[in-house]
Short mmCIF file of C-alpha atoms in Angstrom, two decimals:
data_model
loop_
_atom_site.label_atom_id
_atom_site.label_comp_id
_atom_site.label_asym_id
_atom_site.label_seq_id
_atom_site.Cartn_x
_atom_site.Cartn_y
_atom_site.Cartn_z
CA MET A 405 -0.09 -0.07 -0.15
CA ALA A 406 1.26 3.47 -0.83
CA SER A 407 2.33 6.01 1.70
CA LEU A 408 0.36 8.96 2.57
CA LEU A 409 0.02 11.68 -0.25
CA LYS A 410 2.45 14.53 -1.03
CA VAL A 411 1.71 17.21 -3.53
CA GLY A 412 4.74 18.98 -4.47
CA ASP A 413 6.44 19.71 -1.31
CA VAL A 414 3.22 19.84 0.65
CA GLU A 415 2.53 16.95 3.13
CA VAL A 416 -1.30 16.23 2.98
CA LEU A 417 -2.99 15.76 6.26
CA HIS A 418 -5.33 12.83 6.70
CA LEU A 419 -7.87 11.54 9.19
CA LYS A 420 -9.54 8.05 9.48
CA SER A 421 -12.18 7.00 7.11
CA THR A 422 -15.44 6.17 8.46
CA PRO A 423 -15.44 2.37 9.19
CA LEU A 424 -17.37 -0.11 7.10
CA ASN A 425 -20.67 -1.42 8.28
CA THR A 426 -21.11 -2.71 11.82
CA PRO A 427 -24.44 -4.07 13.17
CA GLU A 428 -24.99 -0.85 15.24
CA LYS A 429 -23.91 1.51 12.37
CA PRO A 430 -25.13 0.05 9.01
CA THR A 431 -25.02 3.53 7.12
CA GLY A 432 -22.34 2.48 4.66
CA ARG A 433 -24.84 -0.54 3.43
CA TYR A 434 -21.75 -2.35 2.23
CA ASN A 435 -22.59 -5.74 1.18
CA GLY A 436 -19.18 -7.21 1.60
CA PHE A 437 -16.03 -8.31 -0.45
CA SER A 438 -17.20 -11.23 -2.74
CA PRO A 439 -15.43 -11.80 -5.93
CA SER A 440 -18.04 -13.63 -8.10
CA THR A 441 -19.70 -13.90 -11.43
CA THR A 442 -23.51 -13.80 -11.65
CA ILE A 443 -25.93 -13.73 -14.74
CA LEU A 444 -28.71 -11.26 -14.16
CA PRO A 445 -31.60 -12.60 -16.53
CA LYS A 446 -33.53 -10.45 -18.64
CA GLY A 447 -36.30 -8.95 -16.67
CA HIS A 448 -34.02 -9.19 -13.36
CA LYS A 449 -35.32 -6.75 -10.61
CA LEU A 450 -33.53 -5.87 -7.45
CA ASN A 451 -36.52 -5.10 -5.77
CA GLU A 452 -40.28 -5.27 -6.73
CA ASP A 453 -40.43 -1.67 -7.46
CA SER A 454 -36.96 -1.42 -9.28
CA ARG A 455 -36.17 -0.91 -12.93
CA PRO A 456 -35.86 -4.37 -14.70
CA PHE A 457 -32.97 -5.38 -16.99
CA GLN A 458 -33.71 -5.60 -20.53
CA VAL A 459 -30.98 -8.03 -21.46
CA ASP A 460 -29.12 -10.83 -19.85
CA THR A 461 -26.23 -9.28 -17.99
CA ILE A 462 -23.21 -10.48 -16.67
CA TRP A 463 -22.08 -9.04 -13.27
CA GLU A 464 -18.70 -9.63 -12.20
CA ARG A 465 -18.20 -8.39 -8.49
CA ASP A 466 -15.08 -7.11 -6.94
CA ILE A 467 -12.42 -7.51 -9.68
CA ALA A 468 -9.03 -6.24 -8.92
CA ILE A 469 -7.42 -3.10 -10.79
CA ALA A 470 -4.01 -2.46 -10.10
CA MET A 471 -2.70 1.09 -9.90
CA ARG A 472 0.72 2.24 -10.75
CA ASP A 473 1.92 2.37 -7.29
CA GLY A 474 0.87 -1.23 -6.19
CA VAL A 475 -2.40 -0.30 -4.64
CA THR A 476 -5.22 -2.47 -5.77
CA LEU A 477 -8.98 -1.00 -6.41
CA HIS A 478 -12.02 -3.10 -6.67
CA ALA A 479 -14.94 -2.80 -9.21
CA ASP A 480 -18.07 -4.28 -10.23
CA VAL A 481 -18.54 -4.96 -14.10
CA PHE A 482 -22.03 -5.00 -15.72
CA ARG A 483 -21.92 -6.28 -19.46
CA PRO A 484 -24.30 -7.78 -21.76
CA ALA A 485 -24.25 -11.49 -21.86
CA ASN A 486 -25.22 -12.54 -25.31
CA VAL A 487 -23.12 -10.46 -27.60
CA SER A 488 -20.41 -11.83 -30.03
CA GLU A 489 -18.35 -8.58 -30.33
CA LYS A 490 -16.43 -6.62 -27.73
CA VAL A 491 -18.09 -3.88 -26.22
CA PRO A 492 -17.11 -0.36 -24.76
CA ALA A 493 -17.00 0.45 -21.24
CA ILE A 494 -18.34 3.38 -19.27
CA ILE A 495 -16.62 4.12 -15.97
CA PRO A 496 -18.38 6.10 -13.06
CA TRP A 497 -15.68 7.48 -10.75
CA SER A 498 -16.09 8.26 -6.90
CA PRO A 499 -15.60 7.00 -3.55
CA TYR A 500 -19.36 6.98 -2.64
CA GLY A 501 -19.79 3.21 -3.10
CA LYS A 502 -19.57 0.99 -6.38
CA THR A 503 -22.92 -0.75 -6.90
CA GLY A 504 -26.00 0.60 -4.79
CA ILE A 505 -24.03 0.82 -1.59
CA GLY A 506 -22.69 3.95 0.41
CA TYR A 507 -24.69 6.41 2.42
CA PHE A 508 -25.67 8.55 -0.55
CA THR A 509 -28.80 7.56 -2.21
CA LEU A 510 -31.84 9.11 -3.68
CA ASP A 511 -33.73 8.00 -0.73
CA ASN A 512 -31.69 10.60 1.26
CA ILE A 513 -32.91 13.48 -0.75
CA PRO A 514 -36.55 14.81 -0.47
CA TYR A 515 -38.85 13.11 -2.71
CA ARG A 516 -36.03 11.29 -4.15
CA ALA A 517 -35.38 14.47 -6.20
CA GLY A 518 -38.49 13.62 -8.39
CA VAL A 519 -36.93 10.34 -9.57
CA PRO A 520 -39.27 7.38 -9.12
CA LYS A 521 -37.85 4.04 -8.05
CA LEU A 522 -39.30 2.13 -10.97
CA HIS A 523 -36.53 4.50 -12.99
CA VAL A 524 -33.39 2.96 -11.83
CA SER A 525 -32.38 -0.71 -11.00
CA GLY A 526 -30.65 -0.17 -7.65
CA TYR A 527 -27.41 -1.53 -9.18
CA GLU A 528 -26.15 1.93 -10.28
CA LYS A 529 -23.51 3.99 -8.18
CA PHE A 530 -24.93 7.15 -6.78
CA GLU A 531 -25.20 9.96 -9.29
CA GLY A 532 -23.78 7.44 -12.06
CA PRO A 533 -24.94 5.51 -15.12
CA ASP A 534 -27.49 2.64 -14.57
CA PRO A 535 -26.14 -0.69 -15.94
CA ALA A 536 -29.99 -1.55 -16.78
CA GLU A 537 -30.12 1.22 -19.29
CA TRP A 538 -26.65 0.72 -20.86
CA THR A 539 -26.11 -3.07 -21.14
CA GLN A 540 -29.20 -3.12 -23.60
CA HIS A 541 -27.26 -0.76 -25.70
CA HIS A 542 -24.17 -3.14 -25.73
CA TYR A 543 -22.16 -1.02 -23.27
CA ALA A 544 -20.37 -2.39 -20.14
CA VAL A 545 -20.58 -0.24 -16.94
CA VAL A 546 -17.57 -0.59 -14.66
CA ASN A 547 -18.39 0.70 -11.15
CA ILE A 548 -15.03 1.27 -9.27
CA ASP A 549 -14.62 2.05 -5.65
CA ALA A 550 -12.05 4.83 -5.97
CA ARG A 551 -8.75 4.68 -3.82
CA GLY A 552 -9.55 3.99 -0.39
CA ALA A 553 -13.25 3.50 -0.61
CA PHE A 554 -14.77 0.46 0.96
CA TRP A 555 -12.60 -2.61 0.11
CA SER A 556 -10.17 -0.71 -2.35
CA GLU A 557 -6.62 0.01 -0.92
CA GLY A 558 -5.06 3.29 -0.01
CA ASP A 559 -6.52 6.27 1.24
CA ILE A 560 -9.37 8.29 -0.17
CA ARG A 561 -8.23 11.41 -2.38
CA TYR A 562 -10.04 14.71 -2.97
CA TYR A 563 -9.68 15.29 -6.68
CA GLY A 564 -6.54 16.45 -7.94
CA SER A 565 -3.79 15.07 -10.31
CA ALA A 566 -3.36 12.12 -7.94
CA GLU A 567 -7.01 11.06 -8.53
CA GLY A 568 -6.53 11.78 -12.28
CA ARG A 569 -3.67 9.26 -12.40
CA ASP A 570 -5.68 6.67 -10.74
CA GLY A 571 -8.40 7.41 -13.35
CA TYR A 572 -5.82 6.99 -16.11
CA ASP A 573 -4.31 3.64 -14.55
CA ALA A 574 -8.12 2.26 -14.35
CA ILE A 575 -9.15 3.19 -17.92
CA GLU A 576 -6.03 1.57 -19.43
CA HIS A 577 -6.75 -1.67 -17.18
CA VAL A 578 -10.35 -1.83 -18.35
CA ALA A 579 -9.50 -1.09 -21.93
CA LYS A 580 -7.34 -4.22 -21.96
CA LEU A 581 -9.88 -6.71 -20.39
CA PRO A 582 -10.88 -9.36 -22.87
CA TRP A 583 -14.65 -8.37 -23.33
CA CYS A 584 -13.76 -4.66 -24.04
CA ASN A 585 -13.12 -3.30 -27.46
CA GLY A 586 -10.52 -0.87 -26.13
CA LYS A 587 -12.71 2.28 -26.03
CA VAL A 588 -13.62 3.49 -22.46
CA ALA A 589 -15.81 6.65 -21.47
CA THR A 590 -16.34 8.35 -18.15
CA MET A 591 -19.73 9.47 -16.88
CA GLY A 592 -21.44 10.95 -14.01
CA ASN A 593 -22.66 13.80 -11.93
CA SER A 594 -21.08 15.84 -8.84
CA TRP A 595 -18.01 14.02 -7.83
CA LEU A 596 -18.31 11.58 -10.71
CA ALA A 597 -18.33 14.68 -13.00
CA THR A 598 -15.56 16.46 -10.96
CA ALA A 599 -13.21 13.68 -11.22
CA GLN A 600 -13.40 13.35 -15.14
CA TRP A 601 -11.83 16.78 -15.61
CA PHE A 602 -8.61 15.49 -13.86
CA ILE A 603 -8.63 11.99 -15.44
CA ALA A 604 -9.11 13.32 -18.97
CA ALA A 605 -6.36 15.96 -18.34
CA GLU A 606 -3.85 12.88 -17.82
CA ARG A 607 -4.79 11.84 -21.52
CA PRO A 608 -5.35 8.03 -21.08
CA PRO A 609 -4.92 6.58 -24.58
CA SER A 610 -8.04 4.41 -24.26
CA LEU A 611 -10.29 7.38 -23.06
CA ALA A 612 -12.93 7.95 -25.97
CA CYS A 613 -14.83 10.59 -24.35
CA ILE A 614 -16.18 12.15 -21.31
CA LEU A 615 -19.68 12.91 -19.86
CA PRO A 616 -19.41 15.39 -16.88
CA LEU A 617 -23.01 16.01 -15.96
CA GLU A 618 -22.30 18.59 -13.11
CA GLY A 619 -19.12 19.13 -11.39
CA LEU A 620 -16.50 21.76 -10.07
CA SER A 621 -13.20 22.15 -11.84
CA ASP A 622 -11.52 24.38 -9.31
CA PHE A 623 -12.10 23.09 -5.73
CA TYR A 624 -10.76 26.16 -3.76
CA ARG A 625 -12.20 29.02 -5.94
CA GLU A 626 -15.64 27.44 -6.84
CA ASN A 627 -16.65 26.01 -3.52
CA PHE A 628 -14.35 25.27 -0.71
CA CYS A 629 -12.96 28.74 -0.27
CA ARG A 630 -15.23 30.54 -2.74
CA GLY A 631 -13.95 34.32 -2.88
CA GLY A 632 -11.47 33.57 -0.12
CA VAL A 633 -14.19 32.72 2.51
CA PRO A 634 -13.72 29.10 3.97
CA ASN A 635 -16.81 26.91 3.74
CA PRO A 636 -15.67 23.63 4.96
CA ALA A 637 -18.92 22.35 6.33
CA PHE A 638 -20.22 19.98 3.20
CA PHE A 639 -16.95 18.82 2.05
CA GLY A 640 -15.22 18.71 5.22
CA PRO A 641 -16.97 16.98 8.30
CA TYR A 642 -20.38 16.20 6.47
CA MET A 643 -18.78 14.58 3.76
CA ALA A 644 -15.84 12.73 5.72
CA ARG A 645 -18.62 11.11 7.90
CA ARG A 646 -20.13 9.59 4.88
CA LEU A 647 -17.23 8.17 2.99
CA PHE A 648 -16.37 4.60 4.22
CA GLY A 649 -12.97 2.76 3.86
CA LYS A 650 -10.55 0.67 5.75
CA ASN A 651 -7.66 3.41 6.07
CA ASN A 652 -7.65 6.97 5.69
CA ILE A 653 -9.16 10.16 4.00
CA GLU A 654 -7.45 13.34 2.80
CA ASP A 655 -8.52 15.99 5.34
CA VAL A 656 -9.37 18.88 3.15
CA SER A 657 -10.62 20.86 6.34
CA ALA A 658 -7.38 20.42 8.23
CA MET A 659 -5.46 21.59 5.12
CA LEU A 660 -7.64 24.69 4.59
CA LYS A 661 -6.90 25.64 8.28
CA LYS A 662 -3.18 25.08 7.80
CA TYR A 663 -2.89 26.56 4.14
CA PRO A 664 -5.63 29.14 3.92
CA LEU A 665 -4.22 30.77 0.75
CA MET A 666 -3.49 29.47 -2.61
CA ASN A 667 -0.46 27.25 -2.88
CA GLU A 668 0.47 24.12 -4.93
CA TYR A 669 -1.66 21.95 -2.91
CA TRP A 670 -4.88 23.85 -3.83
CA ALA A 671 -3.63 24.84 -7.28
CA ASP A 672 -3.45 20.89 -7.95
CA LYS A 673 -7.21 20.88 -7.28
CA ARG A 674 -7.83 23.21 -10.26
CA ALA A 675 -8.04 20.88 -13.28
CA LYS A 676 -5.93 21.50 -16.31
CA ILE A 677 -8.98 21.71 -18.63
CA GLN A 678 -6.58 22.85 -21.43
CA ASN A 679 -5.10 19.37 -21.67
CA ILE A 680 -8.14 17.60 -22.33
CA GLN A 681 -8.41 16.48 -26.17
CA VAL A 682 -11.17 13.85 -26.16
CA PRO A 683 -14.91 14.92 -26.94
CA ALA A 684 -16.92 16.19 -23.66
CA TYR A 685 -20.71 16.08 -23.40
CA ILE A 686 -21.43 18.56 -20.47
CA LEU A 687 -24.52 18.74 -18.66
CA ALA A 688 -25.48 20.68 -15.53
CA SER A 689 -27.71 23.15 -13.85
CA MET A 690 -27.43 26.83 -12.67
CA SER A 691 -29.25 26.04 -9.49
CA THR A 692 -26.44 24.00 -7.72
CA GLY A 693 -24.80 25.67 -4.84
CA LEU A 694 -21.99 23.11 -5.02
CA HIS A 695 -20.47 22.74 -8.69
CA THR A 696 -18.78 24.60 -11.36
CA VAL A 697 -19.77 28.13 -12.31
CA GLY A 698 -19.60 27.03 -15.90
CA SER A 699 -22.29 24.62 -15.79
CA LEU A 700 -25.43 25.04 -18.15
CA ARG A 701 -28.93 24.23 -17.71
CA ALA A 702 -30.87 22.56 -20.58
CA PRO A 703 -32.69 25.49 -22.37
CA ILE A 704 -36.50 25.60 -22.63
CA TYR A 705 -35.95 26.88 -26.14
CA ASN A 706 -32.98 25.81 -28.43
CA ILE A 707 -31.45 29.13 -29.23
CA PRO A 708 -27.84 28.60 -30.88
CA PHE A 709 -25.12 31.00 -30.35
CA SER A 710 -21.59 30.79 -31.68
CA THR A 711 -19.74 30.52 -28.50
CA TRP A 712 -19.99 30.98 -24.72
CA PRO A 713 -20.12 33.54 -23.06
CA ILE A 714 -22.55 34.72 -25.72
CA PRO A 715 -20.87 37.15 -27.99
CA GLU A 716 -24.03 39.22 -28.56
CA THR A 717 -24.29 40.07 -24.96
CA GLU A 718 -24.77 43.60 -23.76
CA ARG A 719 -23.65 44.40 -20.44
CA ARG A 720 -26.15 46.87 -18.66
CA CYS A 721 -24.92 48.82 -15.65
CA PHE A 722 -27.16 49.36 -12.79
CA TYR A 723 -26.01 51.97 -9.84
CA LEU A 724 -26.83 51.24 -6.21
CA CYS A 725 -28.82 54.15 -4.70
CA ASP A 726 -29.12 55.04 -1.07
CA GLY A 727 -33.10 54.74 -1.27
CA GLY A 728 -32.81 51.17 -2.24
CA GLU A 729 -33.27 51.72 -6.03
CA LEU A 730 -31.11 50.57 -8.81
CA THR A 731 -30.58 53.15 -11.65
CA GLU A 732 -28.95 53.42 -14.76
CA GLU A 733 -27.48 56.67 -13.90
CA ASN A 734 -24.50 57.18 -11.43
CA PRO A 735 -26.62 58.71 -8.34
CA SER A 736 -25.50 61.66 -5.99
CA THR A 737 -23.32 59.98 -2.95
CA GLY A 738 -24.91 58.10 -0.20
CA GLU A 739 -24.42 55.27 2.23
CA VAL A 740 -26.43 51.89 3.35
CA SER A 741 -25.15 49.72 6.16
CA TYR A 742 -26.12 46.11 7.49
CA GLN A 743 -25.11 44.39 10.40
CA SER A 744 -22.42 41.89 9.09
CA ASP A 745 -22.29 39.34 11.88
CA VAL A 746 -25.78 37.86 12.32
CA VAL A 747 -26.09 34.15 12.30
CA ALA A 748 -27.66 32.89 8.99
CA ARG A 749 -29.83 30.01 8.80
CA GLN A 750 -30.07 30.09 5.05
CA MET A 751 -33.86 29.47 4.94
CA ASN A 752 -34.72 32.66 2.75
CA ASN A 753 -35.76 34.80 5.82
CA ASP A 754 -32.41 35.94 7.39
CA PRO A 755 -32.21 39.63 8.53
CA GLU A 756 -29.61 42.35 7.84
CA GLU A 757 -29.71 42.44 4.04
CA ALA A 758 -29.28 45.61 1.79
CA VAL A 759 -31.92 45.40 -0.89
CA PHE A 760 -32.03 47.40 -4.21
CA THR A 761 -34.67 47.23 -6.85
CA TYR A 762 -35.09 47.82 -10.66
CA THR A 763 -38.34 47.61 -12.45
CA PHE A 764 -38.09 46.77 -16.14
CA PRO A 765 -40.13 48.67 -18.54
CA GLU A 766 -39.91 46.00 -21.07
CA ARG A 767 -38.95 42.39 -21.41
CA CYS A 768 -35.28 41.52 -20.52
CA THR A 769 -33.17 38.32 -20.37
CA LEU A 770 -30.08 37.77 -18.51
CA ILE A 771 -27.76 35.07 -19.67
CA GLY A 772 -24.49 34.30 -18.26
CA PRO A 773 -22.36 35.55 -15.47
CA THR A 774 -22.82 38.86 -13.48
CA LYS A 775 -20.35 41.27 -12.06
CA ALA A 776 -20.69 43.37 -9.16
CA VAL A 777 -18.16 46.17 -8.04
CA LEU A 778 -18.77 47.39 -4.56
CA TYR A 779 -17.15 50.09 -2.41
CA LEU A 780 -17.34 49.04 1.35
CA SER A 781 -15.74 49.83 4.62
CA CYS A 782 -15.92 48.73 8.13
CA THR A 783 -14.86 50.70 11.43
CA GLU A 784 -14.84 47.58 13.71
CA PHE A 785 -12.68 45.04 11.93
CA ASP A 786 -9.87 44.82 9.31
CA ASP A 787 -11.65 42.36 7.02
CA MET A 788 -15.13 41.92 5.41
CA ASP A 789 -16.81 38.70 4.03
CA VAL A 790 -19.41 40.05 1.52
CA PHE A 791 -22.21 37.84 -0.17
CA VAL A 792 -24.29 39.29 -3.05
CA GLN A 793 -27.23 37.79 -4.85
CA ILE A 794 -29.76 38.51 -7.72
CA ARG A 795 -33.54 37.82 -7.23
CA LYS A 796 -36.45 38.10 -9.30
CA ALA A 797 -39.68 39.67 -8.16
CA ASP A 798 -43.03 39.88 -9.64
CA LYS A 799 -45.00 43.16 -10.63
CA ASP A 800 -46.30 43.25 -7.02
CA GLY A 801 -42.99 43.05 -5.55
CA ASN A 802 -43.13 39.42 -4.22
CA ILE A 803 -39.63 37.94 -4.54
CA LEU A 804 -39.95 34.65 -6.44
CA VAL A 805 -38.50 31.20 -5.85
CA ASN A 806 -37.79 28.34 -8.66
CA SER A 807 -38.66 24.79 -8.05
CA ASN A 808 -35.72 22.83 -9.45
CA ILE A 809 -37.91 19.73 -10.26
CA PRO A 810 -41.40 20.09 -11.78
CA LEU A 811 -44.10 20.36 -9.08
CA GLU A 812 -46.11 17.53 -10.60
CA ASP A 813 -43.14 15.10 -10.57
CA LEU A 814 -42.98 15.64 -6.78
CA GLY A 815 -46.82 15.08 -6.39
CA LYS A 816 -47.07 18.71 -5.11
CA THR A 817 -49.40 21.54 -6.04
CA SER A 818 -47.35 24.57 -4.55
CA ILE A 819 -43.78 25.28 -4.02
CA ASP A 820 -44.44 26.11 -0.45
CA GLU A 821 -44.99 22.22 0.18
CA ILE A 822 -41.41 21.84 -0.96
CA PRO A 823 -38.37 21.88 1.72
CA ASP A 824 -36.29 25.06 1.83
CA ILE A 825 -32.97 23.52 0.78
CA ASN A 826 -31.00 24.31 -2.40
CA VAL A 827 -31.25 20.89 -3.96
CA MET A 828 -34.96 21.59 -4.33
CA LYS A 829 -35.39 25.32 -4.68
CA TYR A 830 -33.10 28.08 -6.45
CA LEU A 831 -33.40 31.52 -5.33
CA GLY A 832 -30.81 33.08 -7.80
CA PRO A 833 -27.18 33.53 -8.59
CA THR A 834 -24.66 34.50 -5.91
CA GLY A 835 -21.08 35.81 -5.33
CA ILE A 836 -18.76 35.64 -2.44
CA LEU A 837 -15.54 37.82 -1.73
CA ARG A 838 -13.37 38.28 1.25
CA ALA A 839 -11.93 41.96 1.24
CA SER A 840 -8.60 40.73 2.07
CA HIS A 841 -8.64 38.48 -1.12
CA ARG A 842 -9.62 41.24 -3.42
CA ASN A 843 -6.39 41.13 -5.32
CA ILE A 844 -7.22 40.19 -8.93
CA ASP A 845 -5.63 37.51 -11.08
CA PRO A 846 -4.88 39.04 -14.37
CA ILE A 847 -4.39 35.79 -16.23
CA LEU A 848 -7.45 34.10 -14.85
CA SER A 849 -9.71 37.16 -15.01
CA LYS A 850 -12.14 38.30 -18.07
CA PRO A 851 -13.77 41.55 -18.58
CA HIS A 852 -17.14 39.88 -17.33
CA TRP A 853 -15.55 37.77 -14.69
CA PRO A 854 -13.11 38.90 -11.94
CA ALA A 855 -10.91 35.76 -10.68
CA HIS A 856 -8.95 36.48 -7.59
CA ASP A 857 -5.39 35.23 -7.10
CA HIS A 858 -5.85 34.28 -3.29
CA THR A 859 -1.91 34.21 -2.89
CA LYS A 860 -1.97 36.70 -0.03
CA GLU A 861 -4.08 38.52 2.21
CA VAL A 862 -4.33 42.39 2.21
CA LYS A 863 -6.18 43.48 5.32
CA VAL A 864 -8.41 46.82 5.52
CA ALA A 865 -7.54 49.51 7.76
CA PRO A 866 -10.65 50.14 9.83
CA GLY A 867 -12.80 52.73 8.20
CA ASN A 868 -11.09 52.53 4.84
CA ILE A 869 -13.14 52.42 1.77
CA VAL A 870 -12.16 49.35 -0.53
CA LYS A 871 -13.34 48.52 -3.98
CA LEU A 872 -14.39 44.89 -4.40
CA GLU A 873 -15.07 43.16 -7.70
CA ILE A 874 -17.36 40.04 -7.16
CA GLY A 875 -18.37 37.54 -9.92
CA LEU A 876 -21.93 35.99 -9.60
CA TRP A 877 -22.22 32.50 -10.96
CA PRO A 878 -23.77 32.38 -14.42
CA ALA A 879 -27.86 32.37 -14.65
CA SER A 880 -30.55 32.52 -17.10
CA ILE A 881 -33.46 34.64 -15.95
CA GLN A 882 -36.12 36.58 -17.91
CA TRP A 883 -38.15 39.57 -16.70
CA ASP A 884 -41.20 40.88 -18.34
CA ALA A 885 -42.24 44.37 -18.37
CA GLY A 886 -43.28 45.51 -14.79
CA GLU A 887 -41.19 42.70 -13.04
CA LYS A 888 -38.28 43.40 -10.81
CA LEU A 889 -34.72 42.82 -10.53
CA ILE A 890 -33.74 42.43 -6.86
CA PHE A 891 -29.91 42.89 -5.84
CA LYS A 892 -28.89 42.12 -2.36
CA VAL A 893 -25.72 42.54 -0.34
CA ALA A 894 -25.07 41.09 3.06
CA GLY A 895 -22.47 39.57 5.37
CA HIS A 896 -24.00 36.13 5.33
CA PRO A 897 -24.80 33.54 2.55
CA MET A 898 -28.25 34.20 0.98
CA SER A 899 -28.76 30.86 -0.95
CA LEU A 900 -30.50 28.08 0.66
CA ALA A 901 -28.37 25.35 2.62
CA GLU A 902 -27.83 22.27 0.52
CA PHE A 903 -29.50 19.96 3.36
CA PRO A 904 -31.16 20.66 6.68
CA LEU A 905 -28.05 19.54 8.69
CA LEU A 906 -26.05 22.36 6.97
CA ARG A 907 -28.26 25.19 8.30
CA GLY A 908 -26.42 27.70 10.36
CA THR A 909 -23.08 25.91 9.68
CA PHE A 910 -21.38 28.71 7.26
CA THR A 911 -19.81 30.67 9.58
CA THR A 912 -17.94 34.17 8.58
CA ALA A 913 -15.10 36.20 10.05
CA ASN A 914 -17.24 39.27 10.12
CA GLN A 915 -17.70 41.77 12.90
CA GLY A 916 -19.77 44.86 13.33
CA LYS A 917 -21.45 46.90 10.41
CA HIS A 918 -20.46 47.07 6.87
CA VAL A 919 -21.14 50.30 5.15
CA LEU A 920 -21.81 50.37 1.45
CA HIS A 921 -20.77 53.63 -0.34
CA LEU A 922 -22.65 54.71 -3.36
CA GLY A 923 -22.36 57.31 -6.25
CA GLY A 924 -19.80 59.82 -7.19
CA ASP A 925 -16.54 58.16 -7.00
CA HIS A 926 -17.69 55.18 -5.04
CA ASN A 927 -20.25 54.21 -7.76
CA SER A 928 -21.05 50.73 -6.47
CA HIS A 929 -22.89 49.00 -9.39
CA VAL A 930 -23.91 45.64 -10.75
CA GLU A 931 -23.35 44.75 -14.38
CA ILE A 932 -25.84 42.19 -16.01
CA PRO A 933 -25.44 40.18 -19.05
CA VAL A 934 -28.46 40.83 -21.30
CA VAL A 935 -29.28 38.87 -24.40
CA ALA A 936 -31.92 39.95 -26.83
CA LEU A 937 -33.80 36.96 -27.88
CA GLN A 938 -36.08 36.77 -30.96
#
């Protein structure tokens, strides 16, 4: 077994993985190590309400896959039984559990996220392709327990080039199996998508294409320390308690505490997208609070454009006024303040938020990322964690909420019946920045998107006014005439928590009041990307 991970000169800290099942704590749902081969006949169903297999399928359990450092991973293979030709393989990659095992399951999400039990076989890896779907199309599905997960050897790794190399080795191993035609694809959502960026960047020769269906590509900037504000609750303790294995897990929370600024460890968790040379089929949503800012939601109307961001975009500037309005003219000077250190429950009803409103005289469509430029000060502390959000309100000023899943699929008639969590409801695009991380990275930044270098802290002298450039994640929102754009600024996150257990866990470094400076030389404003649709 390999020694603990080192990235460049940085020793990676680890903690013990959550042990495999015990009678007292069966939350891992582990079904044991059992190398074997079984034929699942056409029509086979795991449970009465499960999706049936459409063809006879060979299920090989716990095959061994060797890594370059001597570590052995284990996988389950599902492949069509009665075919004469060799078949391509699909690999979903994660430490969640390889075949219907692990903590994560649709049953742990309210209303199973609108997915009926009859739609899945129960043999799928969480957020991965279903063998019952793909074997009928003459594909094999290879569910691998990533390094350190369940019976696989080694320690669980969080993204990065090390996980990419493991994926490379697994792809080349599978491509040489006697039933495989040498072509391998990767597929999946969330971790299963994120891992693909790192695996494909290693350029395994047998990788034919990738299908990342929703995943981040820069762990530090896009989630774990977005805008320089640490948010370890989900990917730290919450996730660690739900990843099972016999050894250790990379302790990203401890690493963030020890290395709060960008270094080679965090840079290694930014995928080298430019190295990917295979076709990619990318799907995702704009509503997720966990994944990449570049994800796109399937359109209601298929309107083609030549590239992304849309070149026909007009960037309209709206200035913040001390009366709570947004105006297209730079106003006279003013100030607005809010208490920055209130505890936020992230249930769409937290106090101390500065609110600004614009009423559209005609239809307007926002598509893409928004940029906010704010001037702030704080007399009571030398730093500020600043959160911004765009909301949509109707003609009567009622702020709207979007259901991520059609109400009829949930068996509901009103959005008020749905839990207030980000998985189920979308409030609007958000941005985050810690003032001491305000220095811009000129290489990563675009005119429409400020990226920050995060290599050093530049504290703010109490009372000094600083300019903050904050990117809001891409969105697609349409307002009709009379409807309202709401822009909010606060010292706490304004999106809904991902799950109820995470409410109140996002803590900030804020102290005292933040003062927003408006108009004149301190022309705080928001630039929205407007696209004229036919």
